[in-house]
Short mmCIF file of N, CA and C in Angstrom, two decimals:
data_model
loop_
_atom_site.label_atom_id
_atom_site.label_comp_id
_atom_site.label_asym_id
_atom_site.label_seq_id
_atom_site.Cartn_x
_atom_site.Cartn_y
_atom_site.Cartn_z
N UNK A 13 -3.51 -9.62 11.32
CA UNK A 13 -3.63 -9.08 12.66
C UNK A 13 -4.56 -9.98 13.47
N UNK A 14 -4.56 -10.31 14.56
CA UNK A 14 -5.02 -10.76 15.90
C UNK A 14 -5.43 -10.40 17.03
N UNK A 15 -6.88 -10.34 17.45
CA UNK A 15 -6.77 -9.92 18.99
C UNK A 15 -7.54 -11.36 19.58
N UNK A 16 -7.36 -11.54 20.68
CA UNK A 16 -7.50 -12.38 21.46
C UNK A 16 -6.89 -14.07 21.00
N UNK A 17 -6.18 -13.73 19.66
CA UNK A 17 -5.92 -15.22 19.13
C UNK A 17 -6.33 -15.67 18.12
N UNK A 18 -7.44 -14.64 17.23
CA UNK A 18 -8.24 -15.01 16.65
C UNK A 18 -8.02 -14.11 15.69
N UNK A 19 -8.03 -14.06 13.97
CA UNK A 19 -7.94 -12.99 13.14
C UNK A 19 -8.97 -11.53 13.42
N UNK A 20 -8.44 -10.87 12.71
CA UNK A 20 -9.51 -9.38 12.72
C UNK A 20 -9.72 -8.86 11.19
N UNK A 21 -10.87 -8.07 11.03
CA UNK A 21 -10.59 -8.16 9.70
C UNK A 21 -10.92 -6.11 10.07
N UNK A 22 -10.30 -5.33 9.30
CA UNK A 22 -10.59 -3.99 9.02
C UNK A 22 -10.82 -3.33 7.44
N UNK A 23 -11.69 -2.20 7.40
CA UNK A 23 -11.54 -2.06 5.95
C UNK A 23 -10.25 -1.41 5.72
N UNK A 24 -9.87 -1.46 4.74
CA UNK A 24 -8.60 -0.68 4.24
C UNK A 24 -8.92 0.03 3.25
N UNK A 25 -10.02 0.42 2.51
CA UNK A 25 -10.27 1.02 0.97
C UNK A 25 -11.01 1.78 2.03
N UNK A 26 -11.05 2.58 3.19
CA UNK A 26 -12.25 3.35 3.38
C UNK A 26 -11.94 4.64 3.03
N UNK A 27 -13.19 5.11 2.24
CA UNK A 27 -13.47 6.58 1.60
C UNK A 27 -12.70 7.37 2.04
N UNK A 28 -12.68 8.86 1.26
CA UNK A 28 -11.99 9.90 1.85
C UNK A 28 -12.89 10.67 2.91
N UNK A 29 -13.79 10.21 3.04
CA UNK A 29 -14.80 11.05 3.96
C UNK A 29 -14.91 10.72 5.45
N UNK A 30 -15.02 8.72 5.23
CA UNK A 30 -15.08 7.91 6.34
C UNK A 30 -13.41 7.84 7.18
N UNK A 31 -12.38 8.26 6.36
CA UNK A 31 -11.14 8.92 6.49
C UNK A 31 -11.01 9.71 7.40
N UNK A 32 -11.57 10.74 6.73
CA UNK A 32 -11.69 12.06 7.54
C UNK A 32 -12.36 12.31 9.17
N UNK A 33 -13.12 11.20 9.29
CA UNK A 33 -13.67 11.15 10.45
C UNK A 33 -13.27 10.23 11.37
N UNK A 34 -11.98 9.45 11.06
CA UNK A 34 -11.08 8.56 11.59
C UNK A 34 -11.92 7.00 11.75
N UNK A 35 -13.09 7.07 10.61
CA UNK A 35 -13.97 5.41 11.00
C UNK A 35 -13.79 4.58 9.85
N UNK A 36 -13.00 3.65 9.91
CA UNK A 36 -13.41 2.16 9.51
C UNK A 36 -14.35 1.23 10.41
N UNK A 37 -14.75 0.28 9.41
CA UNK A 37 -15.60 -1.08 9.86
C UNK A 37 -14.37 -2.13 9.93
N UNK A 38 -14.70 -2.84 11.06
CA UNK A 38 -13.86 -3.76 11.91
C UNK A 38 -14.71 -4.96 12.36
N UNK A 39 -14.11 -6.15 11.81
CA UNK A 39 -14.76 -7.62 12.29
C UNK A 39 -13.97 -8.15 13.13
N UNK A 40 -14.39 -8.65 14.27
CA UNK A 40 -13.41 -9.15 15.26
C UNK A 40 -14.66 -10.22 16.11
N UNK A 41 -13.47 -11.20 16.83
CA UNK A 41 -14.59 -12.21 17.81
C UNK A 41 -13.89 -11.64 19.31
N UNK A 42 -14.88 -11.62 19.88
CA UNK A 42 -15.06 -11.60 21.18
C UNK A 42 -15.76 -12.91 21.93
N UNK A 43 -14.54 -13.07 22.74
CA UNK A 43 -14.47 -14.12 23.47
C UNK A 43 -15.36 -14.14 24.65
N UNK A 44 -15.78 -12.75 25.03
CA UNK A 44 -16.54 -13.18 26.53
C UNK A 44 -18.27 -13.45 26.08
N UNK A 45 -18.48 -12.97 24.78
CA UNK A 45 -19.96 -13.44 24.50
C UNK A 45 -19.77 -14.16 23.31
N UNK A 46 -18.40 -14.74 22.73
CA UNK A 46 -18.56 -15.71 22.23
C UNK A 46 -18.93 -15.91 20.42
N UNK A 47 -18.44 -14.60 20.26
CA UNK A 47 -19.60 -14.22 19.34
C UNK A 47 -18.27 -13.26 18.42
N UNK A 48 -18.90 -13.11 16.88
CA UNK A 48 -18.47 -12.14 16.12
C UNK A 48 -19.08 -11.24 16.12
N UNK A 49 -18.35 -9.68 16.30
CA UNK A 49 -19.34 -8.48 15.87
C UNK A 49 -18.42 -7.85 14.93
N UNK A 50 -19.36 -6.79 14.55
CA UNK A 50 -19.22 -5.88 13.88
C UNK A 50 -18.91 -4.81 14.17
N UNK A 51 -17.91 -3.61 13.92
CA UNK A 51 -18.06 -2.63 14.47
C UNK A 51 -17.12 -1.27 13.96
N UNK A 52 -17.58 0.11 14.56
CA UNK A 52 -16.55 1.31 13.65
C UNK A 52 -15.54 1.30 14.35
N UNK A 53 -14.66 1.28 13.88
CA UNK A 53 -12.89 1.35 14.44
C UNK A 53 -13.14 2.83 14.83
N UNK A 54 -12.92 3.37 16.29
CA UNK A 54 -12.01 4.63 16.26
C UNK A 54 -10.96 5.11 15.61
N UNK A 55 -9.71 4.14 15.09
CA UNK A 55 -8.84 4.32 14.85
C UNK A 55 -8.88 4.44 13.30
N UNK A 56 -8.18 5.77 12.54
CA UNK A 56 -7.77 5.06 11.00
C UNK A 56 -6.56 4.88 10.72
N UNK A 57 -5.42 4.82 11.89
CA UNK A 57 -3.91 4.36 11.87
C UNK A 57 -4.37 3.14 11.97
N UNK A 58 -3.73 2.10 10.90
CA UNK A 58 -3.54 0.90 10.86
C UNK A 58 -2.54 0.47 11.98
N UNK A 59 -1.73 0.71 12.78
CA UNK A 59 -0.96 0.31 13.67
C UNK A 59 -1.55 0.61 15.10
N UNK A 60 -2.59 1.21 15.26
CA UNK A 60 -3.46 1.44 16.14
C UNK A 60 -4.99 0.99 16.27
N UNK A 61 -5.43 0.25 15.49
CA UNK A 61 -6.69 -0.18 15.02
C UNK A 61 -7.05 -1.86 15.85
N UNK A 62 -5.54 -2.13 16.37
CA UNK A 62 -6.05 -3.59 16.96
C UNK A 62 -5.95 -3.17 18.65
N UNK A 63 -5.63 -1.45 18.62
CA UNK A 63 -6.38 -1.14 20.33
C UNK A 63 -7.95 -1.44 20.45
N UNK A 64 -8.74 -1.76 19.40
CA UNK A 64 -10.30 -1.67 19.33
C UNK A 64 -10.85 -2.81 20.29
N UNK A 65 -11.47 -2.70 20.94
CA UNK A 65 -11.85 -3.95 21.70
C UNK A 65 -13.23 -4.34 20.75
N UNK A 66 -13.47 -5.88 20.77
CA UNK A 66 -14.33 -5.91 19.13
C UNK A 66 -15.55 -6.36 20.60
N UNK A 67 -15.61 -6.80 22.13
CA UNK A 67 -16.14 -6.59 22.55
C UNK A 67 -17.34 -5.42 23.51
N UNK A 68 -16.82 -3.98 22.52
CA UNK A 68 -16.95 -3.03 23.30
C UNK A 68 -17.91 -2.24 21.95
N UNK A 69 -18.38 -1.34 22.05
CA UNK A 69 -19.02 -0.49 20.72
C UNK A 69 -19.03 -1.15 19.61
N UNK A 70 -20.18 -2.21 19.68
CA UNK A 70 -20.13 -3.04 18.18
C UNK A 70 -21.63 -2.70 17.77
N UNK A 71 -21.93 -2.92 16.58
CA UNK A 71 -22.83 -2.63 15.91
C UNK A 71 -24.23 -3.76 15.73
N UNK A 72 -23.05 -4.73 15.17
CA UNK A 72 -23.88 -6.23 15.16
C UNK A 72 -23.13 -7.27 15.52
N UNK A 73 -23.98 -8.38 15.85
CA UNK A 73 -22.84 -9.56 16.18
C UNK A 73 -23.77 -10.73 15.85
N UNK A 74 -23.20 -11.65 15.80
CA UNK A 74 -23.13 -12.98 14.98
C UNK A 74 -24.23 -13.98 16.30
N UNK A 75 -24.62 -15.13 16.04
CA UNK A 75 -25.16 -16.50 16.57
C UNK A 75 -23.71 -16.65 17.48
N UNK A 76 -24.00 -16.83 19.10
CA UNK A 76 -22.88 -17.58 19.75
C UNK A 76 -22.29 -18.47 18.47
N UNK A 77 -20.81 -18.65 18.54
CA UNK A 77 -20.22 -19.68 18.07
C UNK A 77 -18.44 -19.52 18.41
N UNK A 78 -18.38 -21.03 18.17
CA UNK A 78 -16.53 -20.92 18.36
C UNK A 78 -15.73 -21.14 17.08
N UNK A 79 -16.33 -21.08 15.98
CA UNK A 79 -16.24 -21.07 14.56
C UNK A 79 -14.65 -19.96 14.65
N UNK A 80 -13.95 -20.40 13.09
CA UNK A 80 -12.91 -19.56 13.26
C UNK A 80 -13.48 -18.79 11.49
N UNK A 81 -14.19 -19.65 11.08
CA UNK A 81 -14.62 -18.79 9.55
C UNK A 81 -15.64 -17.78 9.35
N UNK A 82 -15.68 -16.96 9.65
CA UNK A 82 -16.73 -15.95 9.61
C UNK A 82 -17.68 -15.97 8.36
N UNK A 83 -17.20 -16.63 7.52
CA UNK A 83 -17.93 -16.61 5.66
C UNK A 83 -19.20 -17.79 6.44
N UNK A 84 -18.60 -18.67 7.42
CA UNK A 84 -19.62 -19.87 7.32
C UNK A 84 -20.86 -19.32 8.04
N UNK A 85 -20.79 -18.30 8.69
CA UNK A 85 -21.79 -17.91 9.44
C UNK A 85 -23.21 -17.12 8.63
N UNK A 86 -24.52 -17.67 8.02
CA UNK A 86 -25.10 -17.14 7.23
C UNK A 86 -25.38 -15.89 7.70
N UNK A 87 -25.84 -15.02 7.01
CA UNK A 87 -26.47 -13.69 7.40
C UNK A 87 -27.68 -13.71 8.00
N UNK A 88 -28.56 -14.78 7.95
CA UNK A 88 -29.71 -14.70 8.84
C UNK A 88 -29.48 -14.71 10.54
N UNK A 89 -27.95 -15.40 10.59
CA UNK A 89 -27.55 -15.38 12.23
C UNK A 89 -26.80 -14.21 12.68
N UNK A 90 -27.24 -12.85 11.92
CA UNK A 90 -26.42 -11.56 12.23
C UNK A 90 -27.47 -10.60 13.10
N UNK A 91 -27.19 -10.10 13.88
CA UNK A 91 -28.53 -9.31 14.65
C UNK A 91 -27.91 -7.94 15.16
N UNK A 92 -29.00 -6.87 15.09
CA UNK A 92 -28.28 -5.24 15.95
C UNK A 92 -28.01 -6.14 17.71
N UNK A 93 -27.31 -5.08 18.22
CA UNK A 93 -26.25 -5.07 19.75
C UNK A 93 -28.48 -5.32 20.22
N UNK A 94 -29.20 -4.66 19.89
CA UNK A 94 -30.22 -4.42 20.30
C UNK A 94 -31.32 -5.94 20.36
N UNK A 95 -30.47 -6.41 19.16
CA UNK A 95 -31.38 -8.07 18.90
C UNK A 95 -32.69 -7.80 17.42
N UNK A 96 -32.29 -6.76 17.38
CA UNK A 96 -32.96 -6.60 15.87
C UNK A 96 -32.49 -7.10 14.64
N UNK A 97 -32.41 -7.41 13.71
CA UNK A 97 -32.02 -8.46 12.54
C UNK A 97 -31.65 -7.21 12.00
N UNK A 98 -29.95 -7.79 11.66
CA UNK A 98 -29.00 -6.70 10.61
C UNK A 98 -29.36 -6.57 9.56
N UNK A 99 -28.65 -5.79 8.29
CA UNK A 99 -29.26 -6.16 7.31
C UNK A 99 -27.79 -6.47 6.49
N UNK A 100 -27.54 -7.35 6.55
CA UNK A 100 -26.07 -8.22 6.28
C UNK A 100 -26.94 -9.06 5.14
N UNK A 101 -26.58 -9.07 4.03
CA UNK A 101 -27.32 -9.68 2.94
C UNK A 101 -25.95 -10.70 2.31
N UNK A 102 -24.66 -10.42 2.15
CA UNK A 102 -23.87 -11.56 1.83
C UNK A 102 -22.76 -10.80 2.13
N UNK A 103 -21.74 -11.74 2.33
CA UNK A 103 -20.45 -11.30 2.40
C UNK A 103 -19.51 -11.14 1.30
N UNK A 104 -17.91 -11.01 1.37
CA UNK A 104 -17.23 -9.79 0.21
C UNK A 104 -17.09 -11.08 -0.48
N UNK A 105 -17.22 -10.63 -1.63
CA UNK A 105 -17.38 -11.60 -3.14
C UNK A 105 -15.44 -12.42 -3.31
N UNK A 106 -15.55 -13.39 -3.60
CA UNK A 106 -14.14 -14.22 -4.07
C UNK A 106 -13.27 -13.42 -4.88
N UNK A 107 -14.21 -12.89 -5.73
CA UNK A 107 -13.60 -12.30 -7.07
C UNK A 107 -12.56 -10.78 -6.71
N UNK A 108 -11.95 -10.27 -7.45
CA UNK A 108 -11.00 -9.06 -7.08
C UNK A 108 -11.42 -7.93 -8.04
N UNK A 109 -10.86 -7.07 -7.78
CA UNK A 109 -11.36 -5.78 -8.72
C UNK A 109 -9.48 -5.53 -9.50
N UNK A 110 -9.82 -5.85 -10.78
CA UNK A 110 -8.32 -5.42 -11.29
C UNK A 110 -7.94 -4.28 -11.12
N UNK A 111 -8.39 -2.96 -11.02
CA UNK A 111 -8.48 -1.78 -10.99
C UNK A 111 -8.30 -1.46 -9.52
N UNK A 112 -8.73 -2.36 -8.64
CA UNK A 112 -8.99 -1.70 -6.94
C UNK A 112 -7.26 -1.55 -6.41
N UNK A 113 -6.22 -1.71 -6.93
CA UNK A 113 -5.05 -1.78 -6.50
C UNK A 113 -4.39 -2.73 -5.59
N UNK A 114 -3.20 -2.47 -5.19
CA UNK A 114 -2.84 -4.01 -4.04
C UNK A 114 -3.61 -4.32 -3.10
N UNK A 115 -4.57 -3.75 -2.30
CA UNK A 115 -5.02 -4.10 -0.84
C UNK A 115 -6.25 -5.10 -1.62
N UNK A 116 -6.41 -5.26 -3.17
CA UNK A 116 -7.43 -6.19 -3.10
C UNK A 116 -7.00 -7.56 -3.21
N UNK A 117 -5.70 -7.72 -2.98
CA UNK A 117 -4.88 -9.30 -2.66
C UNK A 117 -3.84 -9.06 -1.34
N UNK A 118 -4.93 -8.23 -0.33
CA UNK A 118 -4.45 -8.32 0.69
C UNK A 118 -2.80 -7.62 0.79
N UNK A 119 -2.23 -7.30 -0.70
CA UNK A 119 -1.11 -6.80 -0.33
C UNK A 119 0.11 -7.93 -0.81
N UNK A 120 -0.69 -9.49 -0.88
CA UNK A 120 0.45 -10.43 -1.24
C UNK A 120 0.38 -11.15 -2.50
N UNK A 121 -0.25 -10.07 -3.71
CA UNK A 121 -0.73 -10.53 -4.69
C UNK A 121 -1.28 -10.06 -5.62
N UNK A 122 -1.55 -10.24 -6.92
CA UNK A 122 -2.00 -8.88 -8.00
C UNK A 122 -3.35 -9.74 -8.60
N UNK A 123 -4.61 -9.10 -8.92
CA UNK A 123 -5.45 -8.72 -9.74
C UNK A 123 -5.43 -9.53 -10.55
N UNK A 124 -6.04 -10.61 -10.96
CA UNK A 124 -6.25 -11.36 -12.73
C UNK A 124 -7.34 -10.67 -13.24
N UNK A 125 -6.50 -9.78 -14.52
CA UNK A 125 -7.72 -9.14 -14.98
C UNK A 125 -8.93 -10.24 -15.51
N UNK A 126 -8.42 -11.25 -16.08
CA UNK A 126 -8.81 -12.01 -17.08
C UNK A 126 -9.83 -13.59 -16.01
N UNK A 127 -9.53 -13.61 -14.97
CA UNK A 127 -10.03 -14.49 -14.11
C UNK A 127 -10.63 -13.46 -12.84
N UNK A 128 -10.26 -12.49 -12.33
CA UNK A 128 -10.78 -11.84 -11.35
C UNK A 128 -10.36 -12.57 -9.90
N UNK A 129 -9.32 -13.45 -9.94
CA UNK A 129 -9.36 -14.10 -9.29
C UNK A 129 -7.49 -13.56 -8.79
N UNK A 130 -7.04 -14.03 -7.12
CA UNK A 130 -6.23 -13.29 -6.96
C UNK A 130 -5.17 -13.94 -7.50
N UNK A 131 -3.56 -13.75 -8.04
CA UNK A 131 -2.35 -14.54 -8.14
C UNK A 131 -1.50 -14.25 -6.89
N UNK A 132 -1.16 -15.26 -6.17
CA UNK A 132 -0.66 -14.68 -4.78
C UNK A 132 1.03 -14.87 -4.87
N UNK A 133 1.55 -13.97 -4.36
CA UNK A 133 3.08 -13.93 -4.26
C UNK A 133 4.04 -14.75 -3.64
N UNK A 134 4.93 -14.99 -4.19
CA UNK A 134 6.00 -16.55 -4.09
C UNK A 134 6.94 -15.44 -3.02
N UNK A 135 7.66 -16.79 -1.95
CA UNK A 135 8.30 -16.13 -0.81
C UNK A 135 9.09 -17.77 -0.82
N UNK A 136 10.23 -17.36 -0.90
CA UNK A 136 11.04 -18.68 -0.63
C UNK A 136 10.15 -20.26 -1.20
N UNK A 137 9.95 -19.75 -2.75
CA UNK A 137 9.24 -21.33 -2.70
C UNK A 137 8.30 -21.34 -2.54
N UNK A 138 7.50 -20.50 -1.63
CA UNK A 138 6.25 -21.03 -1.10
C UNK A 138 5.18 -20.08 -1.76
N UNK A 139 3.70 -19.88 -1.58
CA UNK A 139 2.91 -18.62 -2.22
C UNK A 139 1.75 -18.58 -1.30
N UNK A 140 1.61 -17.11 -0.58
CA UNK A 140 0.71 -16.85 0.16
C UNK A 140 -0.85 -17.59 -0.61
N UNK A 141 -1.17 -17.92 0.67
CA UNK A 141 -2.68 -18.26 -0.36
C UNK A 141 -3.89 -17.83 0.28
N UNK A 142 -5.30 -18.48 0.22
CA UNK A 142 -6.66 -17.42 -0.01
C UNK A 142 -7.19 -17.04 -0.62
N UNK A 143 -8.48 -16.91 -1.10
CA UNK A 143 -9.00 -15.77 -1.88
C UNK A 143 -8.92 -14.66 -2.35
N UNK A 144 -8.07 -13.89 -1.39
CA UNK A 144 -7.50 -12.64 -1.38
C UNK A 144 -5.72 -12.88 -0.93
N UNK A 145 -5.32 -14.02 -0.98
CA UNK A 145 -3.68 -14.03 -0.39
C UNK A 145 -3.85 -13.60 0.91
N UNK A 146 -4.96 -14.32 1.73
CA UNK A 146 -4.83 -13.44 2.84
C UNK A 146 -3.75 -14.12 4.03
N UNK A 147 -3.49 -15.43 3.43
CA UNK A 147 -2.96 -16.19 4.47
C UNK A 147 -1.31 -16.68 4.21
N UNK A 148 -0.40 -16.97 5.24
CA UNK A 148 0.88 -16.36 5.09
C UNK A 148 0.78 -17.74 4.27
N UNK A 149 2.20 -18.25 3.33
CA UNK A 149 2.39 -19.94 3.27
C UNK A 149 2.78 -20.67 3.89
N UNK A 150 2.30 -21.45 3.91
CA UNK A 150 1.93 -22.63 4.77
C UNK A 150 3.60 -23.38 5.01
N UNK A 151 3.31 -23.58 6.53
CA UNK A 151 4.77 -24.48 6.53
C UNK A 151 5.00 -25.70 5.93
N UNK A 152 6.13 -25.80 6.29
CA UNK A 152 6.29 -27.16 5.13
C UNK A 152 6.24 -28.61 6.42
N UNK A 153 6.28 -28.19 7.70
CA UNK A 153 6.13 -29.47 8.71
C UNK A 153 5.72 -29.11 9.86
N UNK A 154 4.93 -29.62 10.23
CA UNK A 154 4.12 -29.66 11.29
C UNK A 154 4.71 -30.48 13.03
N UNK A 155 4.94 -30.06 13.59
CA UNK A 155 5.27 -30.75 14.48
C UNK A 155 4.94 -30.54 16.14
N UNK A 156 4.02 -31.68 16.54
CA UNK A 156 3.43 -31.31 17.78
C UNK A 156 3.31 -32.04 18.84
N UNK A 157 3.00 -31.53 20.12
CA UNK A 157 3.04 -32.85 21.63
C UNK A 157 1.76 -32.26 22.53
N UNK A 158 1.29 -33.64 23.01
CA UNK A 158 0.18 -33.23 23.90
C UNK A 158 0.69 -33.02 24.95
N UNK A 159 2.49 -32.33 25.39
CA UNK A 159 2.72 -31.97 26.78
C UNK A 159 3.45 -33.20 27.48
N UNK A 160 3.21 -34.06 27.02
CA UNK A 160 4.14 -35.19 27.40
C UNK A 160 4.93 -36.06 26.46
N UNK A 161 4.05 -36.22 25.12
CA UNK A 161 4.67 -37.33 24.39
C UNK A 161 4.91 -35.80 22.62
N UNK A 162 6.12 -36.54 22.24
CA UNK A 162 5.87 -35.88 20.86
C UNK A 162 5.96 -36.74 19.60
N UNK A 163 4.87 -36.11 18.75
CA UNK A 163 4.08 -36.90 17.67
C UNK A 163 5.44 -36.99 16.53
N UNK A 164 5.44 -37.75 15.83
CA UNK A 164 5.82 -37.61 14.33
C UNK A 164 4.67 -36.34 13.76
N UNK A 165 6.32 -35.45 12.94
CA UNK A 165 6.02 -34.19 12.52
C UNK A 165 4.94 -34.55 11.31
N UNK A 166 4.04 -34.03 10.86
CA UNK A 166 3.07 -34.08 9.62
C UNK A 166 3.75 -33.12 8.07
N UNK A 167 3.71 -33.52 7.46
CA UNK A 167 4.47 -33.18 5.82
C UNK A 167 3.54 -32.52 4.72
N UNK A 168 3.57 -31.16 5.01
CA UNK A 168 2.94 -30.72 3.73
C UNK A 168 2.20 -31.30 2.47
N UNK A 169 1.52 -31.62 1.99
CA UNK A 169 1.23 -32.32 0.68
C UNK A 169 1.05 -31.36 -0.43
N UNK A 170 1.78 -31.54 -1.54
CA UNK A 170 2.40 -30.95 -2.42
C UNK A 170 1.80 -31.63 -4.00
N UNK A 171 1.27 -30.59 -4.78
CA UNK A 171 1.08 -31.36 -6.17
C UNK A 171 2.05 -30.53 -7.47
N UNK A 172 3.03 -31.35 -7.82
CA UNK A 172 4.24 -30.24 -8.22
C UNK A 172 4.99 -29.02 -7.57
N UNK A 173 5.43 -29.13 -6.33
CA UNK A 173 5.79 -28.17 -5.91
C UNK A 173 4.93 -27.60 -5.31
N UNK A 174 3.31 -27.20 -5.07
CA UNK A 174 2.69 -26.18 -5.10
C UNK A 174 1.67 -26.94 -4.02
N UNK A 175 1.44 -26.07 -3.14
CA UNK A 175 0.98 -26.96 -1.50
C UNK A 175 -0.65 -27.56 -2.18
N UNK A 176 -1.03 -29.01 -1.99
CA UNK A 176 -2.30 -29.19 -2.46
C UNK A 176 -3.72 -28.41 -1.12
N UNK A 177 -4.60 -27.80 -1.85
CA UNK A 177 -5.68 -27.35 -1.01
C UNK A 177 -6.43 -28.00 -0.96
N UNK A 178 -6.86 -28.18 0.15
CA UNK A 178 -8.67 -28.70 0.20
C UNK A 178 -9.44 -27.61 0.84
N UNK A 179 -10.08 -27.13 0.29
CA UNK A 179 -11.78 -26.82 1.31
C UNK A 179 -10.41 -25.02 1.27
N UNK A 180 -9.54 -24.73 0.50
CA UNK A 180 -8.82 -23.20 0.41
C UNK A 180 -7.86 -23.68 1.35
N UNK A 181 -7.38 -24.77 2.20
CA UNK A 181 -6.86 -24.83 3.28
C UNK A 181 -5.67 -26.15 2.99
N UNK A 182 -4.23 -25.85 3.23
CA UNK A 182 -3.60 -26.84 2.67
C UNK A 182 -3.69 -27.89 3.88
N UNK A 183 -2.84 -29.30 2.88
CA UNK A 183 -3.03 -30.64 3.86
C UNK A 183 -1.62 -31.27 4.44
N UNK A 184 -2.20 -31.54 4.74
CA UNK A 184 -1.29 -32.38 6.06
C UNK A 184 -0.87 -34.01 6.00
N UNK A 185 -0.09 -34.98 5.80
CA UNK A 185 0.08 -36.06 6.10
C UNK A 185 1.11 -36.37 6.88
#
C-alpha cells in the first residue's frame, strides 16, 4: 500500500482488544513536514486504513528526511508530535516467528522454522523478495527516458535463475 507515493506500513497481528477499539499502529511519510511518523489508524478495515492521513494525528515522527528506508533512520532521530524523545528502542527484527502464521511473510511466503528466516513465493519464475517478502518481484527490464531521449532498457542480473541482491535490493545492468 501507498499514500502519497511512498510505502505505508500498518500492523496486521493487532490484538483482540486493540481490535475491538478499531486501533492499529500505522507508519507512513508525510510529505508536507517531510518526515516519517507514527501513528493509531482509526481504521481496522484493511481496505480503509490508507484513508489515514500519516500527516494528521501522529504520535511520533522521524529527523526531516527524503529517505525511502525507514530501518535506516536510528531511533535516536524519533521524537513525540511534542519534541520529546520517543521511546523507539529498535525496529521489527529480520527474523520470522514460525508459529505467527502468513502475515509474518507479509502473506507472500512461509516461516523457516529451522532458519527463522522468510521463504518467499515463486510467481511466474520470479519470487517476491525482502525480509518479510514484502516486495513484489522484480522486473526483468527496466526501461526509461528523461522526456526526450530513450535509454537502452537495463537487464535484471540473475545468479542461476534467481534475481542477484545487493544491499536486499536486486541489480540492474
Amino acid at each position: 500500500k501507498r499514500i502519497g507515493g511512498r510505502p505505508f506500513y500498518f500492523e496486521k497481528n493487532a490484538t483482540q482488544a486493540k481490535q475491538a477499539k478499531n486501533k492499529r499502529a500505522m507508519i507512513g511519510y508525510c510529505e508536507d513536514i517531510k518526515s516519517w511518523t507514527i501513528s493509531i489508524s482509526t481504521y481496522n478495515n484493511e481496505a480503509k486504513i490508507h484513508n489515514d492521513d500519516p500527516c494528521t494525528n501522529f504520535t511520533y515522527l522521524a529527523q526531516t528526511t527524503k529517505g525511502y528506508d525507514i530501518e535506516s533512520i536510528p531511533s535516536s532521530e524519533w521524537q513525540t508530535k511534542n519534541g520529546g524523545p520517543a521511546p523507539i528502542t529498535k525496529w521489527i527484527s529480520n527474523e520470522c516467528n514460525p508459529g505467527g502464521g502468513e502475515s509474518e511473510c507479509s502473506y507472500n511466503g512461509v516461516c523457516n522454522a529451522l532458519t527463522k528466516k522468510c521463504d518467499c513465493t515463486e510467481v511466474n519464475g520470479m519470487y517476491f523478495f525482502g525480509p518479510r517478502c514484502e516486495y513484489d518481484p522484480p522486473c526483468k527490464k527496466i526501461a526509461f527516458t528523461d522526456g526526450e531521449d530513450e535509454f537502452d532498457p537495463l537487464s535484471l542480473l540473475e545468479d542461476g535463475g534467481a534475481p542477484l541482491l545487493l544491499y536486499g535490493r536486486p541489480v540492474y545492468f
